[in-house]
mmCIF file of C-alpha atoms in Angstrom:
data_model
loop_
_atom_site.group_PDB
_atom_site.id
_atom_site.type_symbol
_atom_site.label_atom_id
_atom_site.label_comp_id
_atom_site.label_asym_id
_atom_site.label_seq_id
_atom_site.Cartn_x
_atom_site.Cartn_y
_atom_site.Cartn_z
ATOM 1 C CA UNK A 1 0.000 0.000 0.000
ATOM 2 C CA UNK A 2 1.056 3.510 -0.475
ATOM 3 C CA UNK A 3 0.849 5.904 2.340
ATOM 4 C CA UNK A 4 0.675 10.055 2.015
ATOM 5 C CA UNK A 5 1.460 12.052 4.752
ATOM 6 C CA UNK A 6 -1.794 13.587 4.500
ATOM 7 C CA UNK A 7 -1.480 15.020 7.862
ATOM 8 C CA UNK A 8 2.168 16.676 7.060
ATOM 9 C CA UNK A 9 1.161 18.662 4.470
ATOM 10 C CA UNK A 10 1.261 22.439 5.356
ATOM 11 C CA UNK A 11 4.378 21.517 7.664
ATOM 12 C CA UNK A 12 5.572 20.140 3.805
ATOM 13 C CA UNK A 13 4.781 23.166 1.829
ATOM 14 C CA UNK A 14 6.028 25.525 4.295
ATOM 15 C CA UNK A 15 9.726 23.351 4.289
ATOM 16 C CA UNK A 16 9.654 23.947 0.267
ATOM 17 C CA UNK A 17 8.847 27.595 1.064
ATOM 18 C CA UNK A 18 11.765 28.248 3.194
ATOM 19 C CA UNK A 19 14.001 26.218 0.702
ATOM 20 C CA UNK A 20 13.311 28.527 -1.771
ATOM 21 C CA UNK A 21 13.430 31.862 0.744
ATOM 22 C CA UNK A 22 16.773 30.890 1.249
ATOM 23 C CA UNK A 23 18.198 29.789 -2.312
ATOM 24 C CA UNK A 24 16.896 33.111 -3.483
ATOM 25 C CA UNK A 25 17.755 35.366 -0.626
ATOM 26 C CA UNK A 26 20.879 37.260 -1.958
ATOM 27 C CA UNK A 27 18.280 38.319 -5.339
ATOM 28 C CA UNK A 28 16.031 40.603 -2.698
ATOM 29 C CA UNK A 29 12.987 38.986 -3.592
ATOM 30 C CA UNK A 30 9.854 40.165 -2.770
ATOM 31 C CA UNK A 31 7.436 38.840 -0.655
ATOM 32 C CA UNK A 32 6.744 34.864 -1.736
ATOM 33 C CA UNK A 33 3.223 34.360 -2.687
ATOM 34 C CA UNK A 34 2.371 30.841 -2.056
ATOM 35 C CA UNK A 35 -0.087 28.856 -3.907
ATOM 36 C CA UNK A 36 -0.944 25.308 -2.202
ATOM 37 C CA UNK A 37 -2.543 22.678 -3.808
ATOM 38 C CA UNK A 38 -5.513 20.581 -3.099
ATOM 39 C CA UNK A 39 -4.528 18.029 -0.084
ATOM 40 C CA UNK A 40 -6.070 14.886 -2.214
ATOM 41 C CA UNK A 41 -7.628 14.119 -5.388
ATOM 42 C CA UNK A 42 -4.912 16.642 -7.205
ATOM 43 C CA UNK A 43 -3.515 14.742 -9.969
ATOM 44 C CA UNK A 44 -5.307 14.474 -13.422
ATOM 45 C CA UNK A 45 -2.865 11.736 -14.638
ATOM 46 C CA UNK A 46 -1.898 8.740 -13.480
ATOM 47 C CA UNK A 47 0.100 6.103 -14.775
ATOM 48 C CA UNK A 48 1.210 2.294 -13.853
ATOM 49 C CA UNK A 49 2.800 -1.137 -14.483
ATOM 50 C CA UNK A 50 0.425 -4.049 -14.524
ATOM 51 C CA UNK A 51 1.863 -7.266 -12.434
ATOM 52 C CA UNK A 52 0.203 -10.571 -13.074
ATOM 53 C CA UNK A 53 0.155 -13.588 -10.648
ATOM 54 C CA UNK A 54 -1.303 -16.519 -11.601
ATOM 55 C CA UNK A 55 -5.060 -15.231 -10.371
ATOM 56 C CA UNK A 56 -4.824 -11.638 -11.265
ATOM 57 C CA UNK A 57 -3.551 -8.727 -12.351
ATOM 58 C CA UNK A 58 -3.003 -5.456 -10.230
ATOM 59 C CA UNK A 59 -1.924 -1.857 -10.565
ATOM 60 C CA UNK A 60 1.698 -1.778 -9.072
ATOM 61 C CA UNK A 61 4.792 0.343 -8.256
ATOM 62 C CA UNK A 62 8.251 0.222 -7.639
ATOM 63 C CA UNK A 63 10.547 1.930 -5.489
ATOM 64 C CA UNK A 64 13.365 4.193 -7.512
ATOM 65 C CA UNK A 65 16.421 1.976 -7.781
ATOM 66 C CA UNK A 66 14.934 -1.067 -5.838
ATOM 67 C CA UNK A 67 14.615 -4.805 -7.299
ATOM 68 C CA UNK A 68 11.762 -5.150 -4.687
ATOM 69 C CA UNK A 69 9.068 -6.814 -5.368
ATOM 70 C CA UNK A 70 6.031 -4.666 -6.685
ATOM 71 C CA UNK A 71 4.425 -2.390 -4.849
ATOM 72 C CA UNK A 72 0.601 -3.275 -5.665
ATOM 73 C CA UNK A 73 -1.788 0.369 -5.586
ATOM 74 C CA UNK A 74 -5.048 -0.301 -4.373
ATOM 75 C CA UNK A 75 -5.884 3.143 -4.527
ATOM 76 C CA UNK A 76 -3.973 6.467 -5.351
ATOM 77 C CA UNK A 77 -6.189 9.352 -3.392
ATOM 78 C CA UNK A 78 -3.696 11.952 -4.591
ATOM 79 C CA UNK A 79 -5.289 11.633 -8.168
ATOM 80 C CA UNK A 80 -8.512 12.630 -9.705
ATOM 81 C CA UNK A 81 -11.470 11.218 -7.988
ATOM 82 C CA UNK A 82 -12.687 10.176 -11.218
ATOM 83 C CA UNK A 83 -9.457 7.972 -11.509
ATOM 84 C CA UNK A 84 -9.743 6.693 -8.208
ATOM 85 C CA UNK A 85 -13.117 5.329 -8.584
ATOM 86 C CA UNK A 86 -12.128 4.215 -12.331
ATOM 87 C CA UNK A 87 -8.947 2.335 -10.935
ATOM 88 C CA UNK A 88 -10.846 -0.689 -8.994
ATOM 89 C CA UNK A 89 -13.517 -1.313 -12.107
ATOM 90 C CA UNK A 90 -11.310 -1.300 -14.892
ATOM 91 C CA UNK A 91 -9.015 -3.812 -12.930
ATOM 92 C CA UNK A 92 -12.341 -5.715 -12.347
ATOM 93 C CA UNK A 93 -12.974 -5.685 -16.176
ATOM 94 C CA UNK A 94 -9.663 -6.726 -17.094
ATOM 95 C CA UNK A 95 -9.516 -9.893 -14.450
ATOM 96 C CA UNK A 96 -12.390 -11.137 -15.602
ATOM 97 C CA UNK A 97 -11.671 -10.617 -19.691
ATOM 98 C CA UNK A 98 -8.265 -12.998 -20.783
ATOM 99 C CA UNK A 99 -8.476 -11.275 -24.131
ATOM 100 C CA UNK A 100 -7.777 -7.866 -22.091
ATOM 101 C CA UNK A 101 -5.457 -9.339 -19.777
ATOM 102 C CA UNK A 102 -3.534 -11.088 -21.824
ATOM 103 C CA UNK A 103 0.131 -9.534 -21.442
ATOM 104 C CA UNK A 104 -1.052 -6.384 -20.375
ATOM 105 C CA UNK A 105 1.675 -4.388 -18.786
ATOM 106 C CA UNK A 106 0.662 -0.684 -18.238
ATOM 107 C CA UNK A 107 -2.339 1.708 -18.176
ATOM 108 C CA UNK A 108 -2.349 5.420 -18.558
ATOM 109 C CA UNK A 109 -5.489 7.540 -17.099
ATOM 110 C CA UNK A 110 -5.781 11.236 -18.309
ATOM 111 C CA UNK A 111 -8.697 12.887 -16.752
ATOM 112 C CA UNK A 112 -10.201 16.441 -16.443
ATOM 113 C CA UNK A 113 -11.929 17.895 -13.636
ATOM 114 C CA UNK A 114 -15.362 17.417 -15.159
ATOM 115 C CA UNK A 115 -14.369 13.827 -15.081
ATOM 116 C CA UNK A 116 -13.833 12.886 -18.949
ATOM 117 C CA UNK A 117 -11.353 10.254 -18.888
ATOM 118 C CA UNK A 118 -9.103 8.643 -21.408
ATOM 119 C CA UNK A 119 -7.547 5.190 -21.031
ATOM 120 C CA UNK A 120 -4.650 3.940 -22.690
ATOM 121 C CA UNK A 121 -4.195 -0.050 -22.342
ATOM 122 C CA UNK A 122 -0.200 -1.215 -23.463
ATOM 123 C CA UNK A 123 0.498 -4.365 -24.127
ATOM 124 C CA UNK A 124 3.356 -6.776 -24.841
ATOM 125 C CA UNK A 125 1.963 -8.626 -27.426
ATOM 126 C CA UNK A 126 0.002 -7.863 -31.054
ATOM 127 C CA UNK A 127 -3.649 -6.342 -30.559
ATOM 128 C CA UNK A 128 -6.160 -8.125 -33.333
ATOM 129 C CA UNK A 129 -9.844 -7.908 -33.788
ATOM 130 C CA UNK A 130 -10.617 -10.172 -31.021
ATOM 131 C CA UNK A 131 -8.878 -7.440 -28.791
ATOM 132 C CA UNK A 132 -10.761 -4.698 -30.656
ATOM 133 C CA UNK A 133 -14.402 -5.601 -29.735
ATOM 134 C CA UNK A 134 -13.183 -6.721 -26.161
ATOM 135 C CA UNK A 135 -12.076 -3.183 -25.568
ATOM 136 C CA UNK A 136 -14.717 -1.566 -27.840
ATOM 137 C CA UNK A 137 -17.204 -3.356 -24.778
ATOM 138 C CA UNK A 138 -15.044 -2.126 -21.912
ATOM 139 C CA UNK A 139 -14.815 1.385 -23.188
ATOM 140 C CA UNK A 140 -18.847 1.452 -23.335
ATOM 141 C CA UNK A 141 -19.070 0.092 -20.031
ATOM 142 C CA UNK A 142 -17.147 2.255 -18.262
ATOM 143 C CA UNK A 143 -17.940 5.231 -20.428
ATOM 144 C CA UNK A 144 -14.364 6.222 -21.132
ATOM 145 C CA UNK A 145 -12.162 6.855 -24.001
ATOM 146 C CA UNK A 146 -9.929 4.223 -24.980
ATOM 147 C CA UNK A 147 -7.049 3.377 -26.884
ATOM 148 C CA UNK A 148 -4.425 0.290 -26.971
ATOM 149 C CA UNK A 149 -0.811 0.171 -28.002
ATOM 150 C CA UNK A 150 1.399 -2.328 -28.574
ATOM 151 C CA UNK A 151 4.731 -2.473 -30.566
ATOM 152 C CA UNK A 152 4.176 -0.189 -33.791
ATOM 153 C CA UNK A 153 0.565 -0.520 -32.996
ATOM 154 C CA UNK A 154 -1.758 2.371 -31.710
ATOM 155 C CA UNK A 155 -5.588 1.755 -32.043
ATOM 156 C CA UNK A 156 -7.678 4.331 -31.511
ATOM 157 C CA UNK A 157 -11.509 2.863 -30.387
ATOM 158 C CA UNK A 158 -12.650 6.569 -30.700
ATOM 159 C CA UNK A 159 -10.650 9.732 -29.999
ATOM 160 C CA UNK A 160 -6.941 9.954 -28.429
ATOM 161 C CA UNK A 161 -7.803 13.408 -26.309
ATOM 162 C CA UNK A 162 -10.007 15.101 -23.540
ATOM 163 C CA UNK A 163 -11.082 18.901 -23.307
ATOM 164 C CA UNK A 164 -10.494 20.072 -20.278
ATOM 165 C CA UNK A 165 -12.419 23.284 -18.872
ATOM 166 C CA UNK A 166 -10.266 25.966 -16.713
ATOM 167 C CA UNK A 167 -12.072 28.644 -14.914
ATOM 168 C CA UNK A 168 -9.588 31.741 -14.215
ATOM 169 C CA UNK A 169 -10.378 35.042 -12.955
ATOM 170 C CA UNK A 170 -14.081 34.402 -14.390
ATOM 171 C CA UNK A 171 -13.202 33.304 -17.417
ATOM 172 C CA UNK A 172 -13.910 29.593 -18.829
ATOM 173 C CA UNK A 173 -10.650 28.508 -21.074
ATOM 174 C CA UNK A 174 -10.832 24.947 -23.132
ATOM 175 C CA UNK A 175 -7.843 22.819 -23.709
ATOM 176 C CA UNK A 176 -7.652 19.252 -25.732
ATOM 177 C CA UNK A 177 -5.453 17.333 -23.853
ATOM 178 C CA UNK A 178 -3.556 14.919 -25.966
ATOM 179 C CA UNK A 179 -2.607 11.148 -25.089
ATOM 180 C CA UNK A 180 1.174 11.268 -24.786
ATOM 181 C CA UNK A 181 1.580 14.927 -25.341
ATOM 182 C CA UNK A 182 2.583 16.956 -22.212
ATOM 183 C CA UNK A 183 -0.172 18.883 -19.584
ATOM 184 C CA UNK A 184 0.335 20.594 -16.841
ATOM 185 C CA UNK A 185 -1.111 17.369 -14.383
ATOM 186 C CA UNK A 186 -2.417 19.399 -11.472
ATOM 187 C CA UNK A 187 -5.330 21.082 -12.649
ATOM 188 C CA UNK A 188 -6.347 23.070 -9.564
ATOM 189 C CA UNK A 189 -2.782 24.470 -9.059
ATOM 190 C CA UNK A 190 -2.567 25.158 -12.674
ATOM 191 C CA UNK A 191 -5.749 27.152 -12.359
ATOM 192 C CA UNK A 192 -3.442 29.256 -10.056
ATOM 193 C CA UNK A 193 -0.604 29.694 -12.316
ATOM 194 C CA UNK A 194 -2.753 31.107 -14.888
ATOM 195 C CA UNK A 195 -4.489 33.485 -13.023
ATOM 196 C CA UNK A 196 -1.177 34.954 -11.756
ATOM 197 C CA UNK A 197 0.394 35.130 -15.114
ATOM 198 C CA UNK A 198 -2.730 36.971 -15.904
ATOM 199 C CA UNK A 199 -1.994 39.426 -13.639
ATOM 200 C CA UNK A 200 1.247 40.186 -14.097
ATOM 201 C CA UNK A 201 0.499 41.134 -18.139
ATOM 202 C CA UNK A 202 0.080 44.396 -18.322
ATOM 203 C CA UNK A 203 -3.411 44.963 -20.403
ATOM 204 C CA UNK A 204 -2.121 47.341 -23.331
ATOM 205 C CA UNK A 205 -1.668 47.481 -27.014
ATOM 206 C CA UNK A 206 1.965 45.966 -27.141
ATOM 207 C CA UNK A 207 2.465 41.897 -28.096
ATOM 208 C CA UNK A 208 3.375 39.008 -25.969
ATOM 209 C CA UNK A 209 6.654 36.794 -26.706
ATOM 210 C CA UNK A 210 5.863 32.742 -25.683
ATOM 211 C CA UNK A 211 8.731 30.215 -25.617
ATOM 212 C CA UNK A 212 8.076 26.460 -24.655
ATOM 213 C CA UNK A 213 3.989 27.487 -25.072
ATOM 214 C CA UNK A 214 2.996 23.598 -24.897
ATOM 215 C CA UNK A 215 -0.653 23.332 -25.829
ATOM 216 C CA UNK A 216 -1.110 26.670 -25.329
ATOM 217 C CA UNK A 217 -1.536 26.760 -21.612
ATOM 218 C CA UNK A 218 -0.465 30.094 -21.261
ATOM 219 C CA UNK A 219 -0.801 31.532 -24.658
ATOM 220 C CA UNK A 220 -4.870 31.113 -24.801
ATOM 221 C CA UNK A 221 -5.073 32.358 -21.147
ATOM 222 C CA UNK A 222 -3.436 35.733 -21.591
ATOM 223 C CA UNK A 223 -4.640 36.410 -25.062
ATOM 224 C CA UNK A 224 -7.163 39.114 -24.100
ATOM 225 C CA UNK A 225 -4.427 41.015 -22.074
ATOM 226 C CA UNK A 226 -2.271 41.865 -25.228
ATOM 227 C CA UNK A 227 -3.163 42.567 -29.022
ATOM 228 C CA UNK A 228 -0.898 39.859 -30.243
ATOM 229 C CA UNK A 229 0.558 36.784 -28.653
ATOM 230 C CA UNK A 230 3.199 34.581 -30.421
ATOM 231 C CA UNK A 231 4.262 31.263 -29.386
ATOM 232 C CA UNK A 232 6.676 28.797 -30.008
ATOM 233 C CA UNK A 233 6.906 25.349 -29.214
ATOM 234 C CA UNK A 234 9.179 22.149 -30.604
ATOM 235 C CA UNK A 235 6.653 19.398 -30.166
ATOM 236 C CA UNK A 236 4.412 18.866 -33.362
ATOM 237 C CA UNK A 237 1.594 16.924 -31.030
ATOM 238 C CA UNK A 238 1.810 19.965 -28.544
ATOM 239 C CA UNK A 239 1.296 22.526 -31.495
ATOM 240 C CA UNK A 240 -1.250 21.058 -33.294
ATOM 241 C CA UNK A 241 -3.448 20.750 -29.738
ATOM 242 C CA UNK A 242 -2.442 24.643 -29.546
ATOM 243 C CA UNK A 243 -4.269 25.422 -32.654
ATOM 244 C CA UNK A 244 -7.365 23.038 -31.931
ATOM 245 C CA UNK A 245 -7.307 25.535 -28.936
ATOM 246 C CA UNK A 246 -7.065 28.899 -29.933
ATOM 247 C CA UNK A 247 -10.187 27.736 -32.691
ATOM 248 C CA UNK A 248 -12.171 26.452 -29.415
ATOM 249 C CA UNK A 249 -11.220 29.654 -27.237
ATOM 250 C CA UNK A 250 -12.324 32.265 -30.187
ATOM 251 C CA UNK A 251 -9.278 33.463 -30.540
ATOM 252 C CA UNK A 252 -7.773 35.304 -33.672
ATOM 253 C CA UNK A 253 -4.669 37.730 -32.194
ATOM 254 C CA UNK A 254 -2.663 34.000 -31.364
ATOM 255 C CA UNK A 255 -0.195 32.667 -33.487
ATOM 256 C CA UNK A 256 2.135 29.455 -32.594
ATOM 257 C CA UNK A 257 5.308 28.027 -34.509
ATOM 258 C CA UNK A 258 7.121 24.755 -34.644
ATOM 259 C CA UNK A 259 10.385 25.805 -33.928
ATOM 260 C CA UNK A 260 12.326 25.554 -30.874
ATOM 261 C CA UNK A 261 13.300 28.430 -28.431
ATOM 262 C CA UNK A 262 17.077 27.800 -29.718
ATOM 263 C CA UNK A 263 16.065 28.287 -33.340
ATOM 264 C CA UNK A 264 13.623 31.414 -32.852
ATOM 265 C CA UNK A 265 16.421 32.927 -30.693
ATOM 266 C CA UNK A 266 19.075 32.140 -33.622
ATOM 267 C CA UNK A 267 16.548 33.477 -35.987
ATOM 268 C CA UNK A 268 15.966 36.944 -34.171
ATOM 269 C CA UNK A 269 19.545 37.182 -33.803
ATOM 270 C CA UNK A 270 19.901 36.972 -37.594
ATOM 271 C CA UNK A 271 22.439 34.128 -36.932
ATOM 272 C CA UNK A 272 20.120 31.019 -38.356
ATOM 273 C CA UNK A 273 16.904 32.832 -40.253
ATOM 274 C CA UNK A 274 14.240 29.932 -39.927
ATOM 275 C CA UNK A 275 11.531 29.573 -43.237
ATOM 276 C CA UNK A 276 8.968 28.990 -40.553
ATOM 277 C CA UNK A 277 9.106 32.542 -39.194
ATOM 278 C CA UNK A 278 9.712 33.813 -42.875
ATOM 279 C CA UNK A 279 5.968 35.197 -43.041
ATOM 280 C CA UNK A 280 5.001 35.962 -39.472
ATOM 281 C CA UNK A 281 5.660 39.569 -39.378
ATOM 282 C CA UNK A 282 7.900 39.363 -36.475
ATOM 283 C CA UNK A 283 9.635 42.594 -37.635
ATOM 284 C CA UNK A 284 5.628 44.351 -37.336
ATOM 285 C CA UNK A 285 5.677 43.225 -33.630
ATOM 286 C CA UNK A 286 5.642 45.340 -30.559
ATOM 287 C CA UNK A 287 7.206 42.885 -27.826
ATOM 288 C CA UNK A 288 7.149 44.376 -24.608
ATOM 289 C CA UNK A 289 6.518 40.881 -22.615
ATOM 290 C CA UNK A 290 7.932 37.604 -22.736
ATOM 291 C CA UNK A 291 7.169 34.048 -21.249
ATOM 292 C CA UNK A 292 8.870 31.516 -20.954
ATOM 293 C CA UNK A 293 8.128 28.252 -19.588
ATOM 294 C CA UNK A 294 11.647 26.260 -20.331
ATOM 295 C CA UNK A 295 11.902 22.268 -19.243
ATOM 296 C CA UNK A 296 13.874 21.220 -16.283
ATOM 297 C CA UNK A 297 17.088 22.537 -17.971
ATOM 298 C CA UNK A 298 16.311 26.187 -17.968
ATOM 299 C CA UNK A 299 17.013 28.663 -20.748
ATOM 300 C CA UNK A 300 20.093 28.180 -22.572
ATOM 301 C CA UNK A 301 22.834 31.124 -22.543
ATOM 302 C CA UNK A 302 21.650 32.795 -25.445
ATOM 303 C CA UNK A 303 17.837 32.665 -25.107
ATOM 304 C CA UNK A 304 18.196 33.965 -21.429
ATOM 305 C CA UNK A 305 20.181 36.913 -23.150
ATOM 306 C CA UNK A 306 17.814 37.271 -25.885
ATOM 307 C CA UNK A 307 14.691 37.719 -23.785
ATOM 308 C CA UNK A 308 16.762 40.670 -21.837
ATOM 309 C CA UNK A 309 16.030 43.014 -24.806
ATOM 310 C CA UNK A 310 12.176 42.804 -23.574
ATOM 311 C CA UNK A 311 10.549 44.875 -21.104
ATOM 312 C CA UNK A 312 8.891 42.530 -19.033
ATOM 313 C CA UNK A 313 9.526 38.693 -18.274
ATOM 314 C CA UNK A 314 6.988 36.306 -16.788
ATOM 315 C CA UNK A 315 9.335 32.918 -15.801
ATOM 316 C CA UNK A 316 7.617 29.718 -15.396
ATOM 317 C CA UNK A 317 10.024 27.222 -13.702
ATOM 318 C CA UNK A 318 10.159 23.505 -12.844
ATOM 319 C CA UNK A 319 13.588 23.830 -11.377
ATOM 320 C CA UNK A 320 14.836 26.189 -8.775
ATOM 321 C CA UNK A 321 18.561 25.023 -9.429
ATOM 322 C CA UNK A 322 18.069 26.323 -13.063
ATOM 323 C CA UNK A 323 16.210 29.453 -12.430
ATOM 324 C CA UNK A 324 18.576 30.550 -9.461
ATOM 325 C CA UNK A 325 21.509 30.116 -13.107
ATOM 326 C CA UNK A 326 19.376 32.344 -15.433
ATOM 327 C CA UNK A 327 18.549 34.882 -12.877
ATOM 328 C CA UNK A 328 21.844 35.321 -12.164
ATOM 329 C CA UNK A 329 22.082 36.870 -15.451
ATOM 330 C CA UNK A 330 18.681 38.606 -16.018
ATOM 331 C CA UNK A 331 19.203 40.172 -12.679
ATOM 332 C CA UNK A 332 22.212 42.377 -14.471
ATOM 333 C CA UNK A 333 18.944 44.067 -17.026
ATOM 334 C CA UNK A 334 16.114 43.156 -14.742
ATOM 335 C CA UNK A 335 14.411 43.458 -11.138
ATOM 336 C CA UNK A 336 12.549 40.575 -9.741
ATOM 337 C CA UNK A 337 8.921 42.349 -8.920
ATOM 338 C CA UNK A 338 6.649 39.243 -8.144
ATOM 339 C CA UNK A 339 7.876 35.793 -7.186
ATOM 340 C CA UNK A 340 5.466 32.637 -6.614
ATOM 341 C CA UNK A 341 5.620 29.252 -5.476
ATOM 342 C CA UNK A 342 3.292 27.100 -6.850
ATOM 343 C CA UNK A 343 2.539 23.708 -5.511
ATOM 344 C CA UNK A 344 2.095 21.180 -8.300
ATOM 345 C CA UNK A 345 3.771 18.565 -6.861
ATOM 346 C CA UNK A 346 2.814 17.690 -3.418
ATOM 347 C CA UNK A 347 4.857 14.938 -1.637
ATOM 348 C CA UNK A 348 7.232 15.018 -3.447
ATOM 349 C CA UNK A 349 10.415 17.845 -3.870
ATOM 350 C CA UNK A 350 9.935 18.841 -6.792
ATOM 351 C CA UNK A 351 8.548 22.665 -6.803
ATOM 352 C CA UNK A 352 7.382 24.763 -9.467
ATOM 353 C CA UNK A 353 8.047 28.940 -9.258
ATOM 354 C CA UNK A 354 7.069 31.869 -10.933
ATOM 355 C CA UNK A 355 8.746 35.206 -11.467
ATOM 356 C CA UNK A 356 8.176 38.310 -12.833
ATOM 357 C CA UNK A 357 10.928 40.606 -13.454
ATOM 358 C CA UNK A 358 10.508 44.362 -14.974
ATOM 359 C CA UNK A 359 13.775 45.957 -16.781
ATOM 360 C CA UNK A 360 15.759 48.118 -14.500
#
């Protein structure tokens, strides 16, 4: 079984606010706004190995680095309740169905908060029409999507996405969520993020600069705060659920790009000129705001320096170690005005930060 500290977890969040108080202290920050996150039921994804014994088959886990024996998950209360109570009856399903069972060795949930839920079943073996109306009868059963992969296989019994529904600051935002593509996985906290990104923008004619934009988290959230917003992203799933959601939002001042934050850099920097950006009027645009939202890596040395030329930065991070190296540089053009921890990740170290920095 696998045991939360429920009970712990203000004295938890607290610990990561003091962590970051103190890695940030010589930068003056201002006063840390902290965001907590739901105690239980937080997680809209969910993923996990299947071990069989000769009777069953069960959700299970492993300890990082350990040969252990599995750790089997009867129930996971830190995600969605709509995967919690999906969890037990899709296991039922599956024990009692050998065609489903049958070398089964991991299932993905991705849920919204309305409780729309996709399933993806993975196998170890090659999935035929047997396996087809099998599934087809557990996807109507349990009213979910569903999909099955196997080795160069992916069979789709009806769509591969959900729409998720975000209320911020009043406003309802949509967002397909793609199977395999990446989403922020803590919906309420997320909720959070946008709604202070919101308010740092600055509502006025000039455009907004996007690196890493994903699906369009941020992009479709702060489009009414500036006339223009252009975003960049690298992954072709993540782009293509971007423009699926600026059509559902209404939105026609949003643009996105495949390219990555390297390339547009190289290309405003007239070092690398990319065909992509050839006819989207970049030279037209009035870029007084930029947001980035970089992987675990941070920005690379001359992306942090590029975004230095704007006005005002809005810095999504998933890793303090990495933002603590790129403020250390935007720090010499800008002043940190707003800082934010927001709790995505309870129970775990991992801590997610905003920052807002005006040019000195």
């Amino acid at each position: 079984m696998l045991d939360f500290p429920f009970d712990q977890y203000d004295a938890l969040l607290a610990e990561k606010a003091q962590r970051i108080e103190q890695q940030f202290a010589r930068f003056d920050i201002p006063e840390l706004k902290i965001y907590p996150s739901p105690v239980k039921h937080f997680r809209q994804r969910a993923e996990f190995k299947i071990w069989h014994t000769q009777e069953r088959c069960f959700h299970a886990m492993f300890e990082r680095g350990s040969n252990n024996a599995p750790i089997e998950v009867e129930s996971f209360p830190i995600a969605s309740e709509a995967i919690t109570q999906l969890m037990p009856r899709l296991l039922k399903e599956i024990n009692q169905n050998p065609i489903l069972k049958q070398r089964l060795f991991q299932v993905e949930y991705l849920s919204t908060l309305s409780g729309e839920m996709l399933v993806t079943l993975i196998y170890h073996r090659k999935l035929d029409e047997e396996w087809i109306a099998a599934a087809r009868g557990l996807k109507d059963k349990l009213a979910i999507h569903l999909i099955g992969r196997a080795k160069k296989m992916r069979i789709l019994l009806d769509q591969d996405h959900v729409i998720e529904r975000l209320q911020v600051d009043g406003k309802d935002f949509f967002y397909k969520q793609v199977e395999g593509g990446f989403t922020q996985p803590n919906a309420f906290v997320n909720q959070n993020m946008l709604s202070w990104a919101r308010s740092c923008a600055k509502a006025d004619q000039s455009d907004l600069l996007e690196l890493y934009c994903g699906n369009g988290n941020f992009s479709i959230a702060l489009a009414d705060k500036f006339r223009r917003v252009f975003a960049t992203e690298i992954s072709k799933t993540s782009v293509h659920a971007a423009q699926t959601n600026k059509i559902m939002n209404k939105l026609d001042n949003v643009e996105f790009a495949r390219v990555s934050a390297e390339e547009f850099t190289a290309h405003m920097n007239g070092e690398h000129p990319r065909r992509r950006l050839k006819d989207c009027q970049l030279e037209t645009a009035n870029f007084q705001t930029v947001l980035v939202d970089p992987p675990r890596a941070g920005l690379d040395q001359k992306s942090c320096s590029m975004i230095q030329n704007y006005t005002n930065i809005i810095y999504i991070s998933c890793n303090p170690d990495t933002l603590e190296q790129n403020l250390e540089r935007l720090k010499q053009t800008h002043q940190i005005k707003r800082f934010a921890l927001f709790d995505q990740f309870p129970y775990t170290h991992h801590i997610e930060c905003g920052v807002y920095l005006e040019k000195r």
